[in-house]
Structure formats: C-alpha cells, structure tokens
XYZ file of C-alpha atoms in Angstrom:
301
model
C 0.000 0.000 0.000
C 1.304 3.434 -0.956
C 0.513 6.841 0.488
C -0.396 8.116 -2.950
C -3.138 5.482 -3.184
C -4.673 6.784 0.037
C -4.321 10.360 -1.183
C -5.921 9.528 -4.547
C -8.799 7.687 -2.887
C -9.391 10.528 -0.402
C -9.432 13.091 -3.210
C -11.924 11.065 -5.259
C -14.158 10.653 -2.203
C -13.941 14.377 -1.496
C -14.753 15.431 -5.068
C -17.287 12.614 -5.620
C -15.859 12.416 -9.130
C -12.905 10.589 -10.670
C -12.436 13.232 -13.366
C -12.467 16.144 -10.884
C -10.065 14.322 -8.588
C -7.701 13.650 -11.486
C -7.690 17.361 -12.340
C -7.036 18.340 -8.720
C -4.166 15.849 -8.483
C -2.769 16.768 -11.913
C -2.763 13.185 -13.175
C -4.596 11.425 -15.981
C -7.891 9.758 -15.130
C -6.860 6.159 -16.052
C -3.872 6.371 -13.689
C -6.089 7.545 -10.836
C -8.622 4.793 -11.511
C -5.876 2.154 -11.602
C -4.426 3.261 -8.252
C -7.823 3.218 -6.535
C -8.590 -0.229 -7.967
C -5.204 -1.454 -6.738
C -6.033 -0.163 -3.262
C -9.431 -1.892 -3.359
C -7.808 -5.167 -4.411
C -5.215 -4.960 -1.647
C -7.849 -4.245 1.002
C -10.276 -6.773 -0.437
C -13.251 -4.394 -0.364
C -14.987 -2.027 -2.773
C -14.394 1.551 -1.637
C -16.391 3.497 -4.212
C -19.608 2.925 -6.120
C -19.359 4.226 -9.679
C -22.275 5.701 -11.643
C -22.763 8.173 -14.522
C -23.294 10.849 -11.837
C -19.877 10.246 -10.248
C -18.681 8.149 -7.324
C -19.973 7.613 -3.796
C -18.519 5.919 -0.755
C -19.514 2.382 0.116
C -19.951 1.588 3.843
C -16.466 0.041 3.801
C -15.143 3.061 1.913
C -16.452 5.438 4.583
C -14.534 3.533 7.265
C -11.351 3.441 5.189
C -11.655 7.162 4.365
C -11.632 8.130 8.038
C -8.452 6.156 8.646
C -6.871 7.395 5.413
C -7.510 11.012 6.428
C -5.924 10.350 9.825
C -2.848 8.803 8.194
C -2.467 11.647 5.686
C -2.832 14.251 8.446
C -0.156 12.531 10.542
C 2.210 12.383 7.584
C 1.613 16.087 6.979
C 2.473 16.919 10.578
C 5.556 14.704 10.388
C 6.804 16.593 7.343
C 6.180 19.936 9.043
C 8.097 18.847 12.149
C 10.958 17.412 10.090
C 11.322 20.646 8.169
C 11.212 22.665 11.368
C 8.468 24.989 10.147
C 5.018 25.530 11.652
C 2.025 25.066 9.376
C 1.165 28.773 9.596
C 4.342 29.768 7.739
C 4.670 26.789 5.448
C 2.170 27.900 2.845
C -0.035 30.779 1.816
C -2.682 28.418 0.454
C -5.833 28.004 2.551
C -8.442 25.324 1.883
C -11.981 26.430 2.752
C -14.774 23.861 2.970
C -18.244 25.061 1.985
C -21.506 23.061 2.087
C -22.906 21.785 -1.201
C -24.554 24.345 -3.479
C -23.462 27.372 -1.412
C -20.214 28.177 -3.214
C -21.929 30.443 -5.732
C -23.025 32.809 -2.974
C -19.587 34.229 -2.223
C -16.742 31.879 -3.210
C -15.630 34.096 -6.076
C -15.517 37.182 -3.865
C -13.604 35.315 -1.170
C -10.980 34.033 -3.597
C -10.461 37.496 -5.079
C -10.408 39.321 -1.731
C -7.978 36.833 -0.178
C -5.610 37.202 -3.104
C -5.765 41.000 -3.210
C -5.931 41.824 0.512
C -3.971 38.968 2.082
C -1.808 37.580 -0.694
C -3.363 34.177 0.021
C -4.598 31.611 -2.489
C -7.925 30.126 -1.382
C -8.896 26.653 -2.547
C -12.617 25.906 -2.290
C -13.729 22.417 -1.269
C -17.459 21.751 -1.681
C -19.167 18.835 0.055
C -21.830 17.824 2.560
C -21.332 19.337 6.005
C -20.704 15.971 7.663
C -17.752 15.329 5.384
C -16.467 18.875 5.926
C -16.511 18.294 9.681
C -14.419 15.126 9.283
C -11.956 16.832 6.927
C -11.558 19.827 9.243
C -10.752 17.592 12.204
C -8.254 15.620 10.094
C -6.756 18.888 8.740
C -7.600 18.200 5.103
C -9.222 21.644 5.115
C -8.217 24.702 7.151
C -11.547 26.514 7.558
C -14.998 24.960 7.389
C -18.466 26.418 7.044
C -20.571 24.140 9.226
C -23.946 24.232 10.910
C -24.518 24.929 14.585
C -25.251 21.695 16.394
C -22.662 19.583 14.614
C -20.121 17.893 16.887
C -17.646 20.693 17.551
C -15.257 19.112 20.080
C -11.796 20.545 19.522
C -13.113 23.239 17.190
C -13.546 26.978 17.519
C -16.856 28.061 15.960
C -18.179 31.522 15.207
C -21.739 32.313 13.954
C -21.832 33.645 10.402
C -25.493 33.851 9.389
C -28.937 32.446 10.122
C -31.112 30.984 7.390
C -34.788 30.065 7.355
C -35.226 26.711 5.642
C -37.909 26.360 2.955
C -39.844 23.460 1.532
C -38.461 22.913 -1.980
C -40.629 21.472 -4.724
C -40.833 20.886 -8.483
C -41.350 23.893 -10.769
C -44.651 25.639 -10.044
C -45.624 23.366 -7.144
C -45.011 25.900 -4.351
C -45.190 29.658 -3.878
C -43.159 31.902 -1.604
C -46.313 33.800 -0.628
C -48.031 30.601 0.498
C -46.113 29.282 3.520
C -46.357 25.640 4.510
C -47.273 24.779 8.094
C -44.727 22.767 10.063
C -47.473 20.306 10.954
C -48.215 19.675 7.265
C -44.682 18.611 6.295
C -45.584 14.963 6.838
C -47.864 15.060 3.786
C -44.958 15.681 1.391
C -42.755 12.851 0.046
C -39.311 14.066 1.068
C -35.809 13.561 -0.300
C -33.330 14.418 2.474
C -29.670 13.963 3.394
C -28.881 11.403 6.080
C -28.710 12.448 9.728
C -24.888 12.398 9.665
C -24.984 15.758 7.885
C -26.059 19.071 9.408
C -29.138 19.607 7.236
C -30.505 16.091 7.645
C -29.883 16.137 11.393
C -31.523 19.544 11.861
C -34.682 18.708 9.894
C -35.201 15.470 11.810
C -34.581 17.245 15.124
C -37.202 19.925 14.389
C -39.706 17.284 13.288
C -39.252 15.271 16.494
C -39.479 18.384 18.656
C -42.856 19.359 17.194
C -44.272 15.867 16.788
C -44.195 15.821 12.991
C -43.784 12.423 11.358
C -41.809 13.030 8.176
C -42.476 11.005 5.037
C -38.863 10.445 3.951
C -38.988 8.584 0.641
C -35.306 8.761 -0.281
C -32.027 9.588 1.470
C -29.400 11.247 -0.734
C -26.147 12.717 0.603
C -25.765 15.300 -2.147
C -27.670 18.583 -2.252
C -26.949 18.860 -5.974
C -28.553 15.472 -6.623
C -31.450 16.260 -4.276
C -32.225 19.413 -6.261
C -32.004 17.450 -9.502
C -34.481 14.827 -8.276
C -36.882 17.440 -6.904
C -36.724 19.332 -10.196
C -37.703 16.131 -12.012
C -40.771 15.795 -9.807
C -39.480 12.849 -7.781
C -40.376 14.470 -4.462
C -39.829 17.484 -2.218
C -37.005 18.532 0.078
C -36.186 21.044 2.800
C -33.401 23.418 1.805
C -32.110 26.935 2.412
C -32.938 29.536 -0.264
C -29.209 30.304 -0.452
C -28.557 26.738 -1.600
C -31.084 26.879 -4.425
C -31.006 30.503 -5.533
C -29.819 29.640 -9.059
C -32.578 27.049 -9.536
C -35.231 29.397 -8.165
C -34.034 32.189 -10.458
C -34.492 30.051 -13.571
C -37.640 28.411 -12.160
C -36.137 24.940 -12.104
C -37.457 24.634 -8.533
C -40.143 26.294 -6.425
C -40.151 26.948 -2.689
C -42.316 28.013 0.218
C -41.378 29.198 3.720
C -42.105 26.901 6.660
C -44.044 28.487 9.532
C -45.673 27.796 12.911
C -42.870 27.424 13.723
C -40.185 28.233 11.212
C -37.141 26.054 10.721
C -34.001 28.202 11.199
C -30.409 27.043 11.019
C -27.191 28.866 11.875
C -24.137 28.675 9.644
C -20.808 28.978 11.468
C -17.173 29.226 10.505
C -15.016 26.619 12.213
C -11.302 26.026 12.688
C -9.209 23.909 15.016
C -8.904 25.529 18.459
C -5.127 25.319 18.267
C -5.022 27.450 15.104
C -2.408 30.221 15.221
C -4.378 33.522 15.194
C -1.686 35.016 12.943
C -1.897 32.215 10.378
C -3.201 32.612 6.846
C -6.173 30.395 7.723
C -7.164 32.663 10.621
C -6.905 35.712 8.363
C -9.087 34.073 5.707
C -11.654 33.151 8.332
C -11.841 36.775 9.473
C -12.216 37.832 5.852
C -15.216 35.521 5.416
C -16.986 37.387 8.210
C -16.169 40.721 6.610
C -17.661 39.557 3.311
C -20.778 38.469 5.185
C -21.274 41.995 6.529
C -20.732 43.519 3.099
C -22.807 41.078 1.033
C -26.610 41.110 1.464
C -26.917 37.912 -0.572
C -25.390 36.015 2.332
C -28.308 36.929 4.542
C -31.111 34.518 3.770
C -34.600 35.939 3.738
C-alpha cells in the first residue's frame, strides 16, 4: 500500500468524481482509476460505487476514508516537524470547505479578496457538512463552514449567518407567498440527506421536537442530486434559499417558507482551536466574516 493510493482515494471521495479528482491531483484519469482499484484489491473491499453521476462511498469506503484522512494528516504533521516549520508559515494556500450548493453565494468574492488583501490563495472544497466536519478535524481543510449543532469538540466556531429553511418542490408546485405549516410537512414525500450531515440532522430534530412524522422517501447525501431529483418531480425537500437561488431564479425549482414554527439554522465558521491567530487560515476566516457583513446575498430571507 502506498501513500499516494490513500491520497488519490481521499481526493476522489472528497470530489465525488474521478475526473475532478484527477484534475485536482494533476494526473490522468486512467492512472487515478488504476491506483484506486489497486487499493481496493489490496484491502479486499470495494471503496467506491461508480455511476454516470460520479462516485460515492460504500460503507467500507467510509470507514477506510476516516483512517486514510488520519494517516495523511499525521504524515503532513511529520513533514512539518521534520522541516522545522510551523504550518502557519509553510504555505499561503488556505483550503476552505463550503456546504454543497453554497459556493456560488460568495466563493468568487472570497478568492479574489484573499488574493488581493492577504496575498493568500484560497482553494474551495465543496461537500456535505458531515464530510467537511471530518476533513476539518483531520486537517484536510483549514476553515470549514458548518452548521450549529454539529459535533464541535476541539473546534472553535463563530456564527456567520442564520437561514430560514424552505420546503423545496418541483417547478410551479409551491409559492413563496403561500407558507407551509410545520405540521403539514408529513404530507410531502421528502428527499433528504442522512442524519450524519447538518441539514438532515436539523430537519429530523425539528420534526421530532414538534411531533411531525416526516415522510422520507429517499435519502441522498448530495444537495446537488437532491435538487435534480426534486426538479424532475421525484419528491420534495427542505433546503435553504441560499442553496437553491440559481434554480429558483431560472424556475427549475419552487419553494415556500415553513411556519408555525419556522425552521431556522445557523451557519458557522469553524477552525481547530489550536489554530495560530496570525496564520493565513485565521486571516481568511476573518475575511469571510467581513464579506458576510458587506454582502446582502449572504443573509437569507
């Protein structure tokens, strides 16, 4: 087993795509595929399920990914110690993890502002919040945008914005001016993320608290795929307007607020508690909060 095989597998799992992972690693796709297959053969388990939509972790793959991330993080720390340089001065590249479908809200502004104001290159990593939490703890990303309520042991969190979740439906099925009662959510066939991710956990928590029995038809750990299925009329979901603003603008989806009560969630920035306050990552985190104050689009209605 080689470290590069673990790194290739972790990248493919992170990007949920062999082609995207190959681009990020600057290797050709067949070479990446061959290395992952070699790792699967050595371990004797299938790590990834392949489909035309990309790749997804198998149950065995999820277990291996956690250990692979731990190994890669330890190797990174070993290299830093051997070179006698702290992580804060080793690089001016900061990896920021953002929940699925939210990168369009401000990623471009963050990348530009970090380059111009801080001289820092920001790399955006988009995934479900549960994966971002794991990658932040294993130091595969430096700053994560997570949701309040996720396991934050060992992390420093700071509130960024509060969003009111909406019921999302196929085109024309819902109207913003016609809110949906919390108690009526059980009558909609829902497509939701699993409870390991912030959104799925929050929705289930609210439903239990108010005695609503949700009709969860399908569990999908990809907001992009959830929106695709809802747009095709396969069901409904519960999402933040910020995560579906492009689809709402072109009327590929419809939405309605949830009321009596509403379903709010708080987005936070998170870093490791031991982060050097003078590091590039700490500076980028502060910049994210400045962009929030300057950008109305970040404040969900």
